[in-house]
Amino acid sequence: MPDTAICPDAIDVVYTWVDDTFPGYADQLGQYAATGHDRNPNRTRDNLEILRFSLRSLERFAPFVRKVHLLTCRPQVPGWLDTEHPDVVVHHHDAVMDPAILPTFNSFAIVSHLAKLPGVSERFLYCEDDMLFLNDARLADFLSRDGRAKIFAKARLAPVHSQLKADTETPWNLALATANVALDREFSPHRRRFLAHGPRLIERAVFEEMCDRFPAEIAATRTARFRTGDNVPPEYLYPHYLLETGRAVLADATDSRRMTGYASLENFLPWTWYQLLRLDRQRPVTATLNDSFNKAPNPRVVAHVRNTLRGWFPQPSRFERADATLPG
């Protein structure tokens, strides 16, 4: 087990979050969006309030959490969140990002600023707002026995530019390939693996070191209002940077399955029902519920997911307002 100097008893958790139904957001997005990728609602929708259930899961299964930091665009704040609670800190983009690059709708740009959040613990967990804890978690689960970070990866190899068609490929895959070009330049060229969906353990100083190591790529990422192919996803670049510099180890397949689960929430009810049932039976430590509804979520699927979340986490967390109600 890592000693307490390497693995402190409590750390913070950082979430990124957005709600595209917040007044004014859609109009602002429309002023800047140019492509279908820019308008993709899968990345901005909050119809399930998964963040709310994520905080319930955090309180139930992750006792090592100290404070929750939420990074979002001004003036957005979840209506149910108790912003007066001492364990809740809300940061808006303009607190840590250059006004010249705002507003931004680029999650890569936002994530690249996580280590700049004032008051966040030196080592913290980054969770996207669709990630949950489904089983007892310890900080040591994210660390090897010598205190290095564990990287949970898939068997599949991430793409390289020679495999992609720039005019038809998604910005995500192009950005992965761009990150691999940057890593090849700084380290030995080789193929790298996709990472499993799940929280990322981040050390602030090392994250900033990574940003300094790839100044051109980080600058291109931060100044892009939407994801583009010359961006790099920090949530992919950082774990591989740790591996390349010897600060992390790859977890084996068994450990990755124990720690990370995934469900694609789709409009075909039997498929979504099956994936949630599988997660309920397997109970990995963490699970990601990825919005794949596209433009029109199926109301029956939405109702089923909401009921599942309520069944998993019926008790409000300390992070919720006492007078906040769940949507019907």
CSV table of C-alpha atoms in Angstrom, one decimal:
chain,number,residue,atom,x,y,z
A,1,MET,CA,0.0,0.0,0.0
A,2,PRO,CA,1.3,3.5,-0.7
A,3,ASP,CA,2.3,5.4,2.4
A,4,THR,CA,0.5,8.5,3.6
A,5,ALA,CA,3.1,10.9,2.2
A,6,ILE,CA,2.3,9.6,-1.3
A,7,CYS,CA,-1.3,8.9,-0.7
A,8,PRO,CA,-2.9,11.5,1.6
A,9,ASP,CA,-6.1,10.6,3.5
A,10,ALA,CA,-8.3,13.0,1.6
A,11,ILE,CA,-8.3,14.7,-1.8
A,12,ASP,CA,-10.6,16.9,-3.8
A,13,VAL,CA,-12.8,16.0,-6.8
A,14,VAL,CA,-13.2,18.3,-9.7
A,15,TYR,CA,-16.2,18.1,-12.1
A,16,THR,CA,-16.8,19.9,-15.3
A,17,TRP,CA,-20.5,20.5,-16.1
A,18,VAL,CA,-22.8,22.4,-18.5
A,19,ASP,CA,-26.5,22.6,-19.0
A,20,ASP,CA,-27.6,23.7,-22.5
A,21,THR,CA,-31.1,24.6,-21.3
A,22,PHE,CA,-29.7,27.3,-19.1
A,23,PRO,CA,-31.1,30.7,-20.2
A,24,GLY,CA,-29.0,32.3,-22.9
A,25,TYR,CA,-26.7,29.3,-23.5
A,26,ALA,CA,-28.3,28.1,-26.7
A,27,ASP,CA,-28.3,31.6,-28.2
A,28,GLN,CA,-24.6,32.1,-27.3
A,29,LEU,CA,-23.8,28.7,-28.8
A,30,GLY,CA,-25.6,29.6,-32.0
A,31,GLN,CA,-23.5,32.7,-32.4
A,32,TYR,CA,-20.3,30.7,-32.7
A,33,ALA,CA,-21.3,27.2,-33.9
A,34,ALA,CA,-20.4,26.3,-37.5
A,35,THR,CA,-20.8,22.6,-37.8
A,36,GLY,CA,-22.9,19.7,-36.6
A,37,HIS,CA,-20.1,18.7,-34.3
A,38,ASP,CA,-20.2,22.1,-32.7
A,39,ARG,CA,-23.9,21.7,-32.0
A,40,ASN,CA,-23.7,18.1,-30.7
A,41,PRO,CA,-26.2,18.0,-27.8
A,42,ASN,CA,-24.7,14.8,-26.4
A,43,ARG,CA,-21.9,16.9,-24.8
A,44,THR,CA,-24.1,19.7,-23.4
A,45,ARG,CA,-27.4,18.0,-22.3
A,46,ASP,CA,-28.3,17.6,-18.6
A,47,ASN,CA,-31.7,16.1,-18.8
A,48,LEU,CA,-30.8,13.2,-16.5
A,49,GLU,CA,-29.0,15.3,-13.8
A,50,ILE,CA,-26.3,12.6,-13.6
A,51,LEU,CA,-24.0,15.0,-11.8
A,52,ARG,CA,-26.5,15.0,-8.9
A,53,PHE,CA,-26.4,11.2,-8.7
A,54,SER,CA,-22.6,11.3,-9.1
A,55,LEU,CA,-22.3,13.4,-5.9
A,56,ARG,CA,-24.7,10.9,-4.1
A,57,SER,CA,-22.4,8.1,-5.3
A,58,LEU,CA,-19.3,10.0,-4.2
A,59,GLU,CA,-20.7,10.4,-0.7
A,60,ARG,CA,-21.7,6.8,-0.5
A,61,PHE,CA,-18.7,5.1,-2.0
A,62,ALA,CA,-15.7,7.5,-1.9
A,63,PRO,CA,-15.1,8.6,1.7
A,64,PHE,CA,-11.7,9.9,0.9
A,65,VAL,CA,-13.2,12.9,-0.9
A,66,ARG,CA,-12.6,16.3,0.9
A,67,LYS,CA,-14.2,19.0,-1.3
A,68,VAL,CA,-16.1,19.1,-4.6
A,69,HIS,CA,-15.0,21.7,-7.1
A,70,LEU,CA,-17.3,22.4,-10.0
A,71,LEU,CA,-16.0,24.2,-13.1
A,72,THR,CA,-18.7,25.6,-15.4
A,73,CYS,CA,-19.5,28.7,-17.6
A,74,ARG,CA,-20.8,31.8,-15.9
A,75,PRO,CA,-23.5,32.2,-14.6
A,76,GLN,CA,-24.4,28.5,-14.6
A,77,VAL,CA,-24.9,26.6,-11.3
A,78,PRO,CA,-27.1,23.5,-10.9
A,79,GLY,CA,-30.3,24.6,-9.2
A,80,TRP,CA,-30.2,21.7,-6.7
A,81,LEU,CA,-26.5,22.3,-5.6
A,82,ASP,CA,-26.0,23.7,-2.1
A,83,THR,CA,-23.4,26.4,-3.0
A,84,GLU,CA,-23.3,27.5,0.6
A,85,HIS,CA,-22.0,24.1,1.8
A,86,PRO,CA,-18.3,24.3,2.9
A,87,ASP,CA,-17.4,21.3,0.9
A,88,VAL,CA,-18.7,22.8,-2.4
A,89,VAL,CA,-16.7,25.3,-4.5
A,90,VAL,CA,-18.1,26.6,-7.8
A,91,HIS,CA,-15.6,28.0,-10.3
A,92,HIS,CA,-16.6,29.7,-13.5
A,93,HIS,CA,-14.5,29.6,-16.6
A,94,ASP,CA,-13.5,33.3,-16.3
A,95,ALA,CA,-11.8,32.6,-12.9
A,96,VAL,CA,-9.0,30.6,-14.6
A,97,MET,CA,-9.3,31.2,-18.3
A,98,ASP,CA,-8.1,34.2,-20.4
A,99,PRO,CA,-11.1,36.4,-21.3
A,100,ALA,CA,-9.9,36.4,-24.9
A,101,ILE,CA,-10.7,32.7,-25.3
A,102,LEU,CA,-14.2,33.0,-23.8
A,103,PRO,CA,-16.8,31.9,-24.3
A,104,THR,CA,-15.6,28.4,-25.0
A,105,PHE,CA,-17.6,25.3,-25.8
A,106,ASN,CA,-14.5,23.1,-26.1
A,107,SER,CA,-14.1,20.6,-23.3
A,108,PHE,CA,-10.5,20.1,-24.2
A,109,ALA,CA,-9.7,23.7,-23.5
A,110,ILE,CA,-11.7,23.7,-20.3
A,111,VAL,CA,-9.9,20.5,-19.0
A,112,SER,CA,-6.5,22.0,-19.8
A,113,HIS,CA,-7.1,24.6,-17.0
A,114,LEU,CA,-8.1,22.2,-14.2
A,115,ALA,CA,-4.8,22.5,-12.4
A,116,LYS,CA,-5.2,26.2,-12.1
A,117,LEU,CA,-8.3,26.0,-9.9
A,118,PRO,CA,-7.7,28.0,-6.7
A,119,GLY,CA,-7.8,26.0,-3.6
A,120,VAL,CA,-7.9,22.5,-5.2
A,121,SER,CA,-5.8,19.9,-3.5
A,122,GLU,CA,-2.4,19.2,-5.0
A,123,ARG,CA,-3.6,15.7,-6.1
A,124,PHE,CA,-7.2,15.5,-7.2
A,125,LEU,CA,-9.7,13.3,-9.1
A,126,TYR,CA,-11.2,14.7,-12.3
A,127,CYS,CA,-14.6,13.4,-13.0
A,128,GLU,CA,-16.8,14.2,-16.0
A,129,ASP,CA,-20.4,14.9,-15.0
A,130,ASP,CA,-21.6,11.5,-16.4
A,131,MET,CA,-19.4,9.4,-14.1
A,132,LEU,CA,-20.6,7.5,-11.0
A,133,PHE,CA,-19.2,5.4,-8.2
A,134,LEU,CA,-20.9,2.0,-8.0
A,135,ASN,CA,-18.8,0.3,-5.4
A,136,ASP,CA,-16.5,1.1,-2.5
A,137,ALA,CA,-13.6,3.2,-3.6
A,138,ARG,CA,-10.2,4.0,-2.0
A,139,LEU,CA,-7.7,6.5,-3.1
A,140,ALA,CA,-5.3,3.6,-3.2
A,141,ASP,CA,-7.4,2.0,-6.0
A,142,PHE,CA,-6.0,4.7,-8.3
A,143,LEU,CA,-2.4,4.1,-7.3
A,144,SER,CA,0.2,1.3,-7.7
A,145,ARG,CA,2.0,-0.1,-4.6
A,146,ASP,CA,4.9,2.4,-5.1
A,147,GLY,CA,2.5,5.4,-5.3
A,148,ARG,CA,2.5,5.9,-9.0
A,149,ALA,CA,-0.8,6.5,-10.8
A,150,LYS,CA,-2.6,3.6,-12.3
A,151,ILE,CA,-3.7,4.0,-15.9
A,152,PHE,CA,-6.8,2.1,-16.9
A,153,ALA,CA,-6.6,1.4,-20.6
A,154,LYS,CA,-8.4,-0.6,-23.3
A,155,ALA,CA,-6.8,-3.2,-25.4
A,156,ARG,CA,-7.6,-1.3,-28.6
A,157,LEU,CA,-5.0,1.1,-30.0
A,158,ALA,CA,-5.8,4.8,-30.5
A,159,PRO,CA,-5.8,6.1,-34.0
A,160,VAL,CA,-3.0,7.7,-35.9
A,161,HIS,CA,-3.4,10.3,-38.7
A,162,SER,CA,-2.5,7.9,-41.4
A,163,GLN,CA,-5.7,5.9,-40.5
A,164,LEU,CA,-8.0,8.9,-40.6
A,165,LYS,CA,-9.7,11.1,-43.2
A,166,ALA,CA,-9.6,14.6,-41.9
A,167,ASP,CA,-12.7,15.7,-43.8
A,168,THR,CA,-15.0,13.0,-42.4
A,169,GLU,CA,-13.4,12.1,-39.0
A,170,THR,CA,-14.6,13.3,-35.7
A,171,PRO,CA,-12.7,16.0,-33.9
A,172,TRP,CA,-12.2,13.6,-31.0
A,173,ASN,CA,-10.3,11.0,-33.1
A,174,LEU,CA,-8.3,13.7,-34.9
A,175,ALA,CA,-7.3,15.2,-31.5
A,176,LEU,CA,-6.2,11.8,-30.2
A,177,ALA,CA,-4.0,11.4,-33.3
A,178,THR,CA,-2.6,14.8,-32.8
A,179,ALA,CA,-1.8,14.0,-29.2
A,180,ASN,CA,0.0,10.9,-30.3
A,181,VAL,CA,2.1,12.9,-32.8
A,182,ALA,CA,3.1,15.2,-29.9
A,183,LEU,CA,4.0,12.3,-27.7
A,184,ASP,CA,6.0,10.6,-30.4
A,185,ARG,CA,8.0,13.8,-30.9
A,186,GLU,CA,8.9,14.1,-27.3
A,187,PHE,CA,9.4,10.4,-26.6
A,188,SER,CA,9.8,7.3,-28.6
A,189,PRO,CA,7.3,6.8,-31.4
A,190,HIS,CA,4.9,3.9,-30.8
A,191,ARG,CA,1.2,3.1,-30.8
A,192,ARG,CA,-0.7,3.9,-27.7
A,193,ARG,CA,-3.9,2.5,-26.3
A,194,PHE,CA,-7.3,4.0,-25.8
A,195,LEU,CA,-8.0,4.8,-22.2
A,196,ALA,CA,-11.0,3.4,-20.3
A,197,HIS,CA,-13.7,5.9,-19.3
A,198,GLY,CA,-13.4,6.9,-15.7
A,199,PRO,CA,-12.0,9.4,-13.3
A,200,ARG,CA,-8.5,10.7,-13.8
A,201,LEU,CA,-6.1,11.1,-10.8
A,202,ILE,CA,-4.2,14.3,-11.5
A,203,GLU,CA,-1.2,16.0,-9.8
A,204,ARG,CA,-1.4,19.7,-10.3
A,205,ALA,CA,2.4,20.3,-10.7
A,206,VAL,CA,2.8,17.5,-13.2
A,207,PHE,CA,-0.3,18.5,-15.2
A,208,GLU,CA,1.2,22.0,-15.5
A,209,GLU,CA,4.6,20.5,-16.4
A,210,MET,CA,2.8,18.6,-19.2
A,211,CYS,CA,1.2,21.8,-20.5
A,212,ASP,CA,4.6,23.5,-20.6
A,213,ARG,CA,6.1,20.4,-22.4
A,214,PHE,CA,3.5,20.8,-25.2
A,215,PRO,CA,3.1,24.6,-25.5
A,216,ALA,CA,2.0,24.7,-29.2
A,217,GLU,CA,-0.6,22.0,-28.8
A,218,ILE,CA,-2.0,23.4,-25.5
A,219,ALA,CA,-2.1,26.9,-27.0
A,220,ALA,CA,-4.0,25.6,-30.0
A,221,THR,CA,-6.4,23.7,-27.7
A,222,ARG,CA,-7.1,26.6,-25.4
A,223,THR,CA,-7.8,29.1,-28.2
A,224,ALA,CA,-10.2,26.8,-30.1
A,225,ARG,CA,-13.8,27.6,-29.1
A,226,PHE,CA,-14.9,24.1,-30.3
A,227,ARG,CA,-13.0,20.8,-30.6
A,228,THR,CA,-10.8,20.8,-33.7
A,229,GLY,CA,-8.3,18.3,-35.1
A,230,ASP,CA,-5.2,20.2,-34.0
A,231,ASN,CA,-6.3,20.1,-30.4
A,232,VAL,CA,-5.2,17.6,-27.8
A,233,PRO,CA,-7.5,16.0,-25.2
A,234,PRO,CA,-5.7,16.6,-21.9
A,235,GLU,CA,-7.6,13.6,-20.4
A,236,TYR,CA,-5.8,11.4,-22.9
A,237,LEU,CA,-2.5,13.3,-23.1
A,238,TYR,CA,-1.9,13.5,-19.3
A,239,PRO,CA,-2.1,9.7,-18.5
A,240,HIS,CA,0.2,8.9,-21.4
A,241,TYR,CA,2.6,11.7,-20.4
A,242,LEU,CA,2.7,10.0,-17.0
A,243,LEU,CA,3.5,6.7,-18.6
A,244,GLU,CA,6.2,8.1,-20.8
A,245,THR,CA,7.9,9.8,-17.9
A,246,GLY,CA,7.7,6.8,-15.6
A,247,ARG,CA,5.2,8.4,-13.2
A,248,ALA,CA,2.4,5.8,-13.9
A,249,VAL,CA,1.9,2.2,-14.6
A,250,LEU,CA,-0.7,0.4,-16.8
A,251,ALA,CA,-3.2,-1.5,-14.8
A,252,ASP,CA,-3.9,-5.0,-16.0
A,253,ALA,CA,-7.1,-6.0,-17.7
A,254,THR,CA,-8.7,-7.5,-14.6
A,255,ASP,CA,-8.0,-4.3,-12.6
A,256,SER,CA,-9.3,-2.1,-15.4
A,257,ARG,CA,-12.6,-4.1,-15.6
A,258,ARG,CA,-12.9,-3.9,-11.8
A,259,MET,CA,-12.4,-0.1,-11.8
A,260,THR,CA,-14.2,1.1,-14.9
A,261,GLY,CA,-17.6,0.4,-16.4
A,262,TYR,CA,-19.4,2.0,-19.3
A,263,ALA,CA,-22.9,2.3,-20.8
A,264,SER,CA,-23.9,4.1,-23.9
A,265,LEU,CA,-27.3,5.6,-23.3
A,266,GLU,CA,-29.2,5.1,-26.6
A,267,ASN,CA,-32.7,5.5,-27.8
A,268,PHE,CA,-33.2,1.8,-28.2
A,269,LEU,CA,-34.7,0.9,-24.8
A,270,PRO,CA,-33.7,-2.9,-24.7
A,271,TRP,CA,-30.0,-2.0,-25.3
A,272,THR,CA,-29.9,0.7,-22.7
A,273,TRP,CA,-31.8,-1.5,-20.3
A,274,TYR,CA,-29.3,-4.3,-20.8
A,275,GLN,CA,-26.3,-2.1,-20.3
A,276,LEU,CA,-27.6,-0.7,-17.0
A,277,LEU,CA,-28.5,-4.2,-15.8
A,278,ARG,CA,-25.0,-5.4,-16.6
A,279,LEU,CA,-23.5,-2.5,-14.6
A,280,ASP,CA,-25.9,-3.2,-11.7
A,281,ARG,CA,-24.7,-6.9,-11.6
A,282,GLN,CA,-21.0,-6.2,-12.2
A,283,ARG,CA,-20.8,-3.2,-9.9
A,284,PRO,CA,-17.4,-1.8,-11.1
A,285,VAL,CA,-15.9,0.9,-8.8
A,286,THR,CA,-16.8,3.6,-11.4
A,287,ALA,CA,-19.1,3.8,-14.3
A,288,THR,CA,-19.6,6.3,-17.1
A,289,LEU,CA,-23.1,6.8,-18.6
A,290,ASN,CA,-22.4,8.4,-21.9
A,291,ASP,CA,-25.2,10.4,-23.6
A,292,SER,CA,-25.7,8.9,-27.1
A,293,PHE,CA,-29.3,10.2,-27.6
A,294,ASN,CA,-28.3,12.7,-30.3
A,295,LYS,CA,-31.0,15.3,-31.1
A,296,ALA,CA,-34.1,13.6,-29.6
A,297,PRO,CA,-33.9,11.4,-26.5
A,298,ASN,CA,-36.5,8.7,-26.3
A,299,PRO,CA,-38.8,9.6,-23.3
A,300,ARG,CA,-39.1,5.9,-22.3
A,301,VAL,CA,-35.4,5.5,-22.1
A,302,VAL,CA,-35.0,8.8,-20.2
A,303,ALA,CA,-37.6,7.6,-17.7
A,304,HIS,CA,-35.9,4.2,-17.3
A,305,VAL,CA,-32.5,5.8,-16.7
A,306,ARG,CA,-33.9,8.2,-14.2
A,307,ASN,CA,-35.6,5.4,-12.3
A,308,THR,CA,-32.4,3.4,-12.3
A,309,LEU,CA,-30.4,6.3,-10.9
A,310,ARG,CA,-33.0,6.9,-8.2
A,311,GLY,CA,-32.9,3.2,-7.3
A,312,TRP,CA,-29.2,3.2,-7.1
A,313,PHE,CA,-28.9,6.4,-5.1
A,314,PRO,CA,-32.1,7.3,-3.3
A,315,GLN,CA,-30.5,9.3,-0.5
A,316,PRO,CA,-29.6,13.0,-1.1
A,317,SER,CA,-26.0,13.9,-0.5
A,318,ARG,CA,-24.6,16.7,1.7
A,319,PHE,CA,-24.0,18.7,-1.5
A,320,GLU,CA,-27.7,19.1,-2.3
A,321,ARG,CA,-30.0,21.9,-1.2
A,322,ALA,CA,-32.6,20.6,1.3
A,323,ASP,CA,-35.5,22.0,-0.7
A,324,ALA,CA,-34.3,20.7,-4.1
A,325,THR,CA,-36.7,18.2,-5.7
A,326,LEU,CA,-36.0,15.6,-8.4
A,327,PRO,CA,-37.5,16.1,-11.8
A,328,GLY,CA,-40.5,13.9,-12.6
